[in-house]
PDB file of C-alpha atoms in Angstrom:
ATOM      1  CA  MET A  10      91.728  45.840 170.052  1.00  0.00           C
ATOM      2  CA  ASN A  11      90.612  46.619 173.612  1.00  0.00           C
ATOM      3  CA  PHE A  12      91.374  50.321 173.226  1.00  0.00           C
ATOM      4  CA  ASP A  13      90.204  52.836 170.618  1.00  0.00           C
ATOM      5  CA  MET A  14      93.455  53.002 168.641  1.00  0.00           C
ATOM      6  CA  ASN A  15      94.209  51.302 165.360  1.00  0.00           C
ATOM      7  CA  VAL A  16      97.656  50.850 163.838  1.00  0.00           C
ATOM      8  CA  THR A  17      97.982  51.223 160.077  1.00  0.00           C
ATOM      9  CA  ILE A  18     101.223  50.776 158.144  1.00  0.00           C
ATOM     10  CA  ILE A  19     101.402  52.262 154.653  1.00  0.00           C
ATOM     11  CA  SER A  20     103.477  49.953 152.502  1.00  0.00           C
ATOM     12  CA  PHE A  21     103.563  48.626 148.951  1.00  0.00           C
ATOM     13  CA  ALA A  22     102.077  45.162 148.802  1.00  0.00           C
ATOM     14  CA  ASP A  23     105.382  43.717 147.470  1.00  0.00           C
ATOM     15  CA  SER A  24     107.645  45.689 149.790  1.00  0.00           C
ATOM     16  CA  PRO A  25     110.561  43.668 151.216  1.00  0.00           C
ATOM     17  CA  ARG A  26     110.324  45.831 154.344  1.00  0.00           C
ATOM     18  CA  ARG A  27     107.131  44.117 155.533  1.00  0.00           C
ATOM     19  CA  GLU A  28     109.012  41.202 157.122  1.00  0.00           C
ATOM     20  CA  ARG A  29     110.982  43.581 159.359  1.00  0.00           C
ATOM     21  CA  VAL A  30     107.925  45.715 160.172  1.00  0.00           C
ATOM     22  CA  THR A  31     105.951  42.606 161.156  1.00  0.00           C
ATOM     23  CA  ALA A  32     108.718  41.442 163.510  1.00  0.00           C
ATOM     24  CA  ASN A  33     108.974  44.910 165.055  1.00  0.00           C
ATOM     25  CA  LEU A  34     105.224  45.199 165.738  1.00  0.00           C
ATOM     26  CA  MET A  35     104.895  41.671 167.024  1.00  0.00           C
ATOM     27  CA  ALA A  36     107.545  42.443 169.635  1.00  0.00           C
ATOM     28  CA  LEU A  37     105.444  45.402 170.784  1.00  0.00           C
ATOM     29  CA  GLY A  38     102.270  43.422 171.211  1.00  0.00           C
ATOM     30  CA  LEU A  39     100.295  45.722 168.909  1.00  0.00           C
ATOM     31  CA  ALA A  40      97.653  44.638 166.475  1.00  0.00           C
ATOM     32  CA  TRP A  41      97.965  46.278 163.063  1.00  0.00           C
ATOM     33  CA  THR A  42      96.904  46.248 159.449  1.00  0.00           C
ATOM     34  CA  TYR A  43      98.786  47.046 156.278  1.00  0.00           C
ATOM     35  CA  PHE A  44      97.446  49.564 153.810  1.00  0.00           C
ATOM     36  CA  ASP A  45      98.646  48.810 150.309  1.00  0.00           C
ATOM     37  CA  ALA A  46     100.211  52.044 149.126  1.00  0.00           C
ATOM     38  CA  LEU A  47      98.652  53.761 146.132  1.00  0.00           C
ATOM     39  CA  ARG A  48     100.419  55.103 143.033  1.00  0.00           C
ATOM     40  CA  GLU A  49      97.657  57.564 142.163  1.00  0.00           C
ATOM     41  CA  PRO A  50      94.519  58.872 143.885  1.00  0.00           C
ATOM     42  CA  PRO A  51      91.238  57.046 143.273  1.00  0.00           C
ATOM     43  CA  ALA A  52      88.285  59.027 142.003  1.00  0.00           C
ATOM     44  CA  HIS A  53      86.797  59.760 145.459  1.00  0.00           C
ATOM     45  CA  LEU A  54      89.963  61.513 146.700  1.00  0.00           C
ATOM     46  CA  PRO A  55      91.420  64.934 145.782  1.00  0.00           C
ATOM     47  CA  GLN A  56      93.228  64.704 142.462  1.00  0.00           C
ATOM     48  CA  TYR A  57      96.650  65.902 141.440  1.00  0.00           C
ATOM     49  CA  ASP A  58      96.644  69.440 140.095  1.00  0.00           C
ATOM     50  CA  GLU A  59      99.887  70.105 138.209  1.00  0.00           C
ATOM     51  CA  ALA A  60      99.097  73.778 137.555  1.00  0.00           C
ATOM     52  CA  GLN A  61      98.682  74.425 141.273  1.00  0.00           C
ATOM     53  CA  SER A  62     101.764  72.425 142.088  1.00  0.00           C
ATOM     54  CA  VAL A  63     103.927  74.486 139.712  1.00  0.00           C
ATOM     55  CA  ARG A  64     102.448  77.751 140.946  1.00  0.00           C
ATOM     56  CA  PHE A  65     102.476  77.124 144.682  1.00  0.00           C
ATOM     57  CA  TRP A  66     105.228  74.529 145.056  1.00  0.00           C
ATOM     58  CA  GLY A  67     107.553  75.628 142.297  1.00  0.00           C
ATOM     59  CA  ARG A  68     107.594  72.364 140.326  1.00  0.00           C
ATOM     60  CA  SER A  69     105.557  69.345 139.369  1.00  0.00           C
ATOM     61  CA  LEU A  70     105.285  66.514 141.810  1.00  0.00           C
ATOM     62  CA  SER A  71     106.924  63.147 141.085  1.00  0.00           C
ATOM     63  CA  PRO A  72     104.741  60.025 140.715  1.00  0.00           C
ATOM     64  CA  GLY A  73     106.104  58.841 144.064  1.00  0.00           C
ATOM     65  CA  GLU A  74     105.046  62.033 145.812  1.00  0.00           C
ATOM     66  CA  ILE A  75     101.587  61.840 144.256  1.00  0.00           C
ATOM     67  CA  GLY A  76     101.224  58.218 145.345  1.00  0.00           C
ATOM     68  CA  CYS A  77     102.395  59.011 148.882  1.00  0.00           C
ATOM     69  CA  ALA A  78      99.887  61.856 149.197  1.00  0.00           C
ATOM     70  CA  ALA A  79      97.111  59.635 147.845  1.00  0.00           C
ATOM     71  CA  SER A  80      97.988  56.878 150.345  1.00  0.00           C
ATOM     72  CA  HIS A  81      97.881  59.080 153.401  1.00  0.00           C
ATOM     73  CA  LEU A  82      94.694  60.783 152.179  1.00  0.00           C
ATOM     74  CA  ALA A  83      93.046  57.413 151.687  1.00  0.00           C
ATOM     75  CA  VAL A  84      93.939  56.248 155.196  1.00  0.00           C
ATOM     76  CA  LEU A  85      92.777  59.516 156.750  1.00  0.00           C
ATOM     77  CA  SER A  86      89.562  59.593 154.679  1.00  0.00           C
ATOM     78  CA  GLU A  87      88.634  56.194 156.022  1.00  0.00           C
ATOM     79  CA  LEU A  88      89.370  57.309 159.566  1.00  0.00           C
ATOM     80  CA  ALA A  89      87.428  60.545 159.059  1.00  0.00           C
ATOM     81  CA  ALA A  90      84.326  58.542 158.079  1.00  0.00           C
ATOM     82  CA  SER A  91      84.213  56.864 161.522  1.00  0.00           C
ATOM     83  CA  PRO A  92      80.931  57.647 163.326  1.00  0.00           C
ATOM     84  CA  LYS A  93      82.750  57.658 166.697  1.00  0.00           C
ATOM     85  CA  GLU A  94      85.967  59.294 167.817  1.00  0.00           C
ATOM     86  CA  ILE A  95      88.848  56.853 167.423  1.00  0.00           C
ATOM     87  CA  TRP A  96      92.588  57.207 166.872  1.00  0.00           C
ATOM     88  CA  THR A  97      94.854  55.706 164.268  1.00  0.00           C
ATOM     89  CA  LEU A  98      98.618  55.370 164.564  1.00  0.00           C
ATOM     90  CA  VAL A  99      99.789  55.844 160.988  1.00  0.00           C
ATOM     91  CA  LEU A 100     103.223  54.496 160.120  1.00  0.00           C
ATOM     92  CA  GLU A 101     105.314  54.260 156.973  1.00  0.00           C
ATOM     93  CA  ASP A 102     107.361  51.108 156.533  1.00  0.00           C
ATOM     94  CA  ASP A 103     110.749  52.800 156.822  1.00  0.00           C
ATOM     95  CA  VAL A 104     110.551  53.391 160.584  1.00  0.00           C
ATOM     96  CA  ALA A 105     111.289  51.154 163.571  1.00  0.00           C
ATOM     97  CA  LEU A 106     109.397  51.629 166.806  1.00  0.00           C
ATOM     98  CA  ASP A 107     111.106  51.640 170.227  1.00  0.00           C
ATOM     99  CA  PRO A 108     110.327  48.164 171.725  1.00  0.00           C
ATOM    100  CA  GLY A 109     110.463  49.587 175.260  1.00  0.00           C
ATOM    101  CA  PHE A 110     107.984  52.390 174.652  1.00  0.00           C
ATOM    102  CA  ASP A 111     104.318  52.112 175.811  1.00  0.00           C
ATOM    103  CA  PHE A 112     102.478  53.115 172.613  1.00  0.00           C
ATOM    104  CA  LYS A 113      99.098  52.317 174.160  1.00  0.00           C
ATOM    105  CA  ALA A 114      99.673  55.129 176.673  1.00  0.00           C
ATOM    106  CA  LEU A 115      99.652  57.649 173.821  1.00  0.00           C
ATOM    107  CA  LEU A 116      95.899  57.471 173.835  1.00  0.00           C
ATOM    108  CA  THR A 117      95.861  58.621 177.467  1.00  0.00           C
ATOM    109  CA  LEU A 118      98.208  61.478 176.529  1.00  0.00           C
ATOM    110  CA  CYS A 119      95.926  62.589 173.707  1.00  0.00           C
ATOM    111  CA  LYS A 120      92.755  62.362 175.740  1.00  0.00           C
ATOM    112  CA  THR A 121      94.249  64.167 178.767  1.00  0.00           C
ATOM    113  CA  GLY A 122      95.660  67.018 176.660  1.00  0.00           C
ATOM    114  CA  GLU A 123      92.759  67.043 174.178  1.00  0.00           C
ATOM    115  CA  ILE A 124      95.264  66.545 171.403  1.00  0.00           C
ATOM    116  CA  GLY A 125      93.969  65.151 168.135  1.00  0.00           C
ATOM    117  CA  PHE A 126      97.233  65.016 166.205  1.00  0.00           C
ATOM    118  CA  LEU A 127     100.564  63.893 167.703  1.00  0.00           C
ATOM    119  CA  ARG A 128     103.813  63.546 165.758  1.00  0.00           C
ATOM    120  CA  LEU A 129     106.105  60.735 166.754  1.00  0.00           C
ATOM    121  CA  TYR A 130     108.819  61.661 164.280  1.00  0.00           C
ATOM    122  CA  ALA A 131     110.049  64.632 162.290  1.00  0.00           C
ATOM    123  CA  ARG A 132     112.856  65.137 159.774  1.00  0.00           C
ATOM    124  CA  HIS A 133     113.743  68.674 160.800  1.00  0.00           C
ATOM    125  CA  ALA A 134     113.981  70.660 164.026  1.00  0.00           C
ATOM    126  CA  PRO A 135     112.458  74.062 163.242  1.00  0.00           C
ATOM    127  CA  SER A 136     111.405  76.665 165.815  1.00  0.00           C
ATOM    128  CA  LEU A 137     109.399  75.011 168.589  1.00  0.00           C
ATOM    129  CA  ARG A 138     107.910  75.518 172.062  1.00  0.00           C
ATOM    130  CA  ASN A 139     108.223  73.279 175.107  1.00  0.00           C
ATOM    131  CA  VAL A 140     104.644  72.722 176.299  1.00  0.00           C
ATOM    132  CA  THR A 141     105.350  70.478 179.302  1.00  0.00           C
ATOM    133  CA  TRP A 142     107.567  67.672 180.565  1.00  0.00           C
ATOM    134  CA  LEU A 143     106.140  64.158 180.699  1.00  0.00           C
ATOM    135  CA  GLY A 144     108.725  62.291 182.720  1.00  0.00           C
ATOM    136  CA  GLN A 145     111.876  61.859 180.625  1.00  0.00           C
ATOM    137  CA  ARG A 146     110.183  63.140 177.498  1.00  0.00           C
ATOM    138  CA  GLU A 147     108.740  66.503 176.654  1.00  0.00           C
ATOM    139  CA  LEU A 148     105.617  67.503 174.800  1.00  0.00           C
ATOM    140  CA  ILE A 149     106.604  70.104 172.205  1.00  0.00           C
ATOM    141  CA  ARG A 150     104.857  72.108 169.533  1.00  0.00           C
ATOM    142  CA  PHE A 151     106.517  72.941 166.258  1.00  0.00           C
ATOM    143  CA  LYS A 152     105.935  76.563 165.176  1.00  0.00           C
ATOM    144  CA  ARG A 153     107.170  75.840 161.633  1.00  0.00           C
ATOM    145  CA  ALA A 154     107.151  72.855 159.290  1.00  0.00           C
ATOM    146  CA  PRO A 155     109.058  69.855 160.747  1.00  0.00           C
ATOM    147  CA  MET A 156     108.362  67.719 157.673  1.00  0.00           C
ATOM    148  CA  GLY A 157     107.909  63.975 157.504  1.00  0.00           C
ATOM    149  CA  THR A 158     104.893  61.622 157.694  1.00  0.00           C
ATOM    150  CA  GLN A 159     106.739  58.554 158.970  1.00  0.00           C
ATOM    151  CA  ALA A 160     104.786  58.213 162.235  1.00  0.00           C
ATOM    152  CA  TYR A 161     101.852  60.129 163.743  1.00  0.00           C
ATOM    153  CA  LEU A 162      98.768  59.516 165.861  1.00  0.00           C
ATOM    154  CA  ILE A 163      95.583  61.200 164.706  1.00  0.00           C
ATOM    155  CA  SER A 164      91.956  61.212 165.799  1.00  0.00           C
ATOM    156  CA  SER A 165      88.979  60.779 163.505  1.00  0.00           C
ATOM    157  CA  ARG A 166      87.976  64.357 164.281  1.00  0.00           C
ATOM    158  CA  ASP A 167      91.321  65.813 163.239  1.00  0.00           C
ATOM    159  CA  ALA A 168      91.380  63.493 160.208  1.00  0.00           C
ATOM    160  CA  ARG A 169      88.111  65.081 159.088  1.00  0.00           C
ATOM    161  CA  SER A 170      89.570  68.551 159.612  1.00  0.00           C
ATOM    162  CA  PHE A 171      92.573  67.706 157.488  1.00  0.00           C
ATOM    163  CA  VAL A 172      90.726  65.868 154.692  1.00  0.00           C
ATOM    164  CA  ASN A 173      88.178  68.696 154.396  1.00  0.00           C
ATOM    165  CA  SER A 174      91.015  71.172 154.020  1.00  0.00           C
ATOM    166  CA  VAL A 175      92.562  69.452 150.958  1.00  0.00           C
ATOM    167  CA  GLU A 176      91.006  70.382 147.645  1.00  0.00           C
ATOM    168  CA  ALA A 177      93.779  69.016 145.424  1.00  0.00           C
ATOM    169  CA  ILE A 178      97.131  67.313 145.633  1.00  0.00           C
ATOM    170  CA  SER A 179      99.514  70.173 144.880  1.00  0.00           C
ATOM    171  CA  ARG A 180     102.439  69.731 147.294  1.00  0.00           C
ATOM    172  CA  PRO A 181     104.131  66.827 149.144  1.00  0.00           C
ATOM    173  CA  ILE A 182     101.837  65.393 151.803  1.00  0.00           C
ATOM    174  CA  ASP A 183     104.113  66.282 154.713  1.00  0.00           C
ATOM    175  CA  TRP A 184     104.077  69.949 153.677  1.00  0.00           C
ATOM    176  CA  GLU A 185     100.302  69.794 153.358  1.00  0.00           C
ATOM    177  CA  MET A 186      99.965  68.372 156.845  1.00  0.00           C
ATOM    178  CA  ASP A 187     102.384  70.920 158.249  1.00  0.00           C
ATOM    179  CA  ARG A 188     100.029  73.821 157.299  1.00  0.00           C
ATOM    180  CA  PHE A 189      98.434  73.812 160.764  1.00  0.00           C
ATOM    181  CA  TRP A 190      97.094  77.360 160.256  1.00  0.00           C
ATOM    182  CA  HIS A 191      95.038  76.022 157.357  1.00  0.00           C
ATOM    183  CA  ASN A 192      94.035  72.468 158.365  1.00  0.00           C
ATOM    184  CA  GLY A 193      93.789  72.709 162.175  1.00  0.00           C
ATOM    185  CA  LEU A 194      96.487  70.085 162.902  1.00  0.00           C
ATOM    186  CA  ALA A 195      98.587  71.817 165.543  1.00  0.00           C
ATOM    187  CA  ASN A 196     102.044  70.245 165.368  1.00  0.00           C
ATOM    188  CA  TYR A 197     102.390  68.696 168.826  1.00  0.00           C
ATOM    189  CA  ALA A 198     105.062  66.008 169.191  1.00  0.00           C
ATOM    190  CA  LEU A 199     106.644  63.791 171.834  1.00  0.00           C
ATOM    191  CA  PHE A 200     110.396  64.184 172.125  1.00  0.00           C
ATOM    192  CA  PRO A 201     112.720  62.249 172.101  1.00  0.00           C
ATOM    193  CA  PHE A 202     110.806  60.437 169.385  1.00  0.00           C
ATOM    194  CA  PRO A 203     109.823  56.840 170.168  1.00  0.00           C
ATOM    195  CA  CYS A 204     110.794  55.691 166.678  1.00  0.00           C
ATOM    196  CA  ILE A 205     113.597  56.160 164.167  1.00  0.00           C
ATOM    197  CA  GLU A 206     113.755  56.346 160.412  1.00  0.00           C
ATOM    198  CA  LEU A 207     115.884  53.524 159.053  1.00  0.00           C
ATOM    199  CA  THR A 208     118.744  54.303 156.740  1.00  0.00           C
ATOM    200  CA  THR A 209     117.241  52.603 153.769  1.00  0.00           C
ATOM    201  CA  GLY A 210     116.662  54.333 150.455  1.00  0.00           C
ATOM    202  CA  SER A 211     113.337  56.089 150.083  1.00  0.00           C
ATOM    203  CA  LEU A 212     110.867  54.503 147.734  1.00  0.00           C
ATOM    204  CA  ILE A 213     109.395  57.932 147.003  1.00  0.00           C
ATOM    205  CA  LYS A 214     111.452  59.162 144.042  1.00  0.00           C
ATOM    206  CA  LYS A 215     111.567  62.942 143.567  1.00  0.00           C
ATOM    207  CA  HIS A 216     112.287  62.764 139.821  1.00  0.00           C
ATOM    208  CA  VAL A 217     109.463  64.582 138.038  1.00  0.00           C
ATOM    209  CA  GLN A 218     108.184  63.612 134.660  1.00  0.00           C
ATOM    210  CA  SER A 219     107.187  67.104 133.536  1.00  0.00           C
ATOM    211  CA  ASN A 220     109.445  69.996 132.556  1.00  0.00           C
ATOM    212  CA  ARG A 221     106.775  72.591 133.265  1.00  0.00           C
ATOM    213  CA  ARG A 222     108.248  75.616 135.017  1.00  0.00           C
ATOM    214  CA  PRO A 223     106.607  78.582 136.798  1.00  0.00           C
ATOM    215  CA  SER A 224     105.705  81.533 134.599  1.00  0.00           C
ATOM    216  CA  PRO A 225     106.202  85.137 135.707  1.00  0.00           C
ATOM    217  CA  ILE A 226     102.514  85.200 136.735  1.00  0.00           C
ATOM    218  CA  ASP A 227     103.062  81.987 138.728  1.00  0.00           C
ATOM    219  CA  ARG A 228     106.029  83.566 140.535  1.00  0.00           C
ATOM    220  CA  PHE A 229     103.993  86.633 141.466  1.00  0.00           C
ATOM    221  CA  ALA A 230     101.105  84.515 142.695  1.00  0.00           C
ATOM    222  CA  TRP A 231     103.526  82.369 144.709  1.00  0.00           C
ATOM    223  CA  PHE A 232     105.045  85.443 146.372  1.00  0.00           C
ATOM    224  CA  ALA A 233     101.633  86.835 147.330  1.00  0.00           C
ATOM    225  CA  TRP A 234     100.453  83.439 148.568  1.00  0.00           C
ATOM    226  CA  LYS A 235     103.640  82.842 150.550  1.00  0.00           C
ATOM    227  CA  SER A 236     103.314  86.219 152.284  1.00  0.00           C
ATOM    228  CA  LYS A 237      99.715  85.450 153.238  1.00  0.00           C
ATOM    229  CA  GLU A 238     100.779  82.013 154.514  1.00  0.00           C
ATOM    230  CA  ALA A 239     103.462  83.536 156.745  1.00  0.00           C
ATOM    231  CA  LEU A 240     100.944  85.937 158.302  1.00  0.00           C
ATOM    232  CA  ARG A 241      98.418  83.186 158.882  1.00  0.00           C
ATOM    233  CA  ARG A 242     101.132  80.990 160.484  1.00  0.00           C
ATOM    234  CA  LEU A 243     102.149  83.840 162.816  1.00  0.00           C
ATOM    235  CA  LEU A 244      98.573  84.482 163.947  1.00  0.00           C
ATOM    236  CA  ALA A 245      97.925  80.778 164.434  1.00  0.00           C
ATOM    237  CA  ASN A 246     101.044  80.411 166.609  1.00  0.00           C
ATOM    238  CA  LEU A 247      99.860  83.317 168.779  1.00  0.00           C
ATOM    239  CA  ARG A 248      96.455  81.671 169.223  1.00  0.00           C
ATOM    240  CA  LEU A 249      98.014  78.316 170.057  1.00  0.00           C
ATOM    241  CA  ARG A 250      99.887  79.762 173.049  1.00  0.00           C
ATOM    242  CA  HIS A 251      96.589  79.717 174.953  1.00  0.00           C
ATOM    243  CA  ARG A 252      96.076  76.079 173.989  1.00  0.00           C
ATOM    244  CA  ASP A 253      99.620  75.262 175.188  1.00  0.00           C
ATOM    245  CA  LYS A 254      98.809  76.693 178.638  1.00  0.00           C
ATOM    246  CA  LYS A 255      95.609  74.690 178.815  1.00  0.00           C
ATOM    247  CA  ILE A 256      97.445  71.496 177.984  1.00  0.00           C
ATOM    248  CA  ARG A 257     100.173  72.246 180.523  1.00  0.00           C
ATOM    249  CA  LYS A 258      97.542  72.759 183.232  1.00  0.00           C
ATOM    250  CA  ALA A 259      95.814  69.510 182.292  1.00  0.00           C
ATOM    251  CA  PHE A 260      99.039  67.522 182.822  1.00  0.00           C
ATOM    252  CA  GLN A 261      99.756  69.335 186.087  1.00  0.00           C
ATOM    253  CA  GLN A 262      96.427  68.028 187.334  1.00  0.00           C
ATOM    254  CA  HIS A 263      96.891  64.586 185.781  1.00  0.00           C
ATOM    255  CA  PRO A 264     100.647  63.865 185.566  1.00  0.00           C
ATOM    256  CA  LEU A 265     101.796  61.358 182.903  1.00  0.00           C
ATOM    257  CA  GLU A 266     105.281  60.000 182.401  1.00  0.00           C
ATOM    258  CA  PHE A 267     106.996  58.429 179.392  1.00  0.00           C
TER     259      PHE A 267
END
């Protein structure tokens, strides 16, 4: 590609969705590669820790959730290993991109605003801040977990920050990525989103194969941890207000429209 952005689609090798995804991306004029989704993490990636999952998530993870986490971690680990700063647009195969949107311009957005992680989709609309308007779209920052890993643009630098923050797979990957106070991935997003999640059934089944339940000690540890997480989130949001102002000023000096 003639610009420093790769496009990677996470999809099972035998997924019937690939035909539609290929047609969608060909219409956009983007070059891309498929990453064959994993069902479990290979040895070089963080492993699933059921004890931590039960204590800090409240239940075991399903095989689908473990595989999804392993797949994103594998893609981001490869990006993190890049010796130069590049960006990867990571997509899951259940989204469709807007054919009229200029996805190549996202790299200009990220470089202008010094943004290393940009969401292009979210499943929820939690508390957020308007950072600045970019034509008909606005750059926003989620202050709480928006959930979803269907589409996001991330730099090799931020990929390293995230990968280094994960010691074990103990919660769904979208919740892990939403912990910006821990991993450094401030939740900036472009809204309205330039993609949609298709109304096809999720391939990530939530049915767990373990009946392990939290003990009283687990519940106490969860309460203490949750309280600490809330405080860390609050402090991080206060710090990020300064970054929001810096980004707003950058786009006032170098306007960009979407």
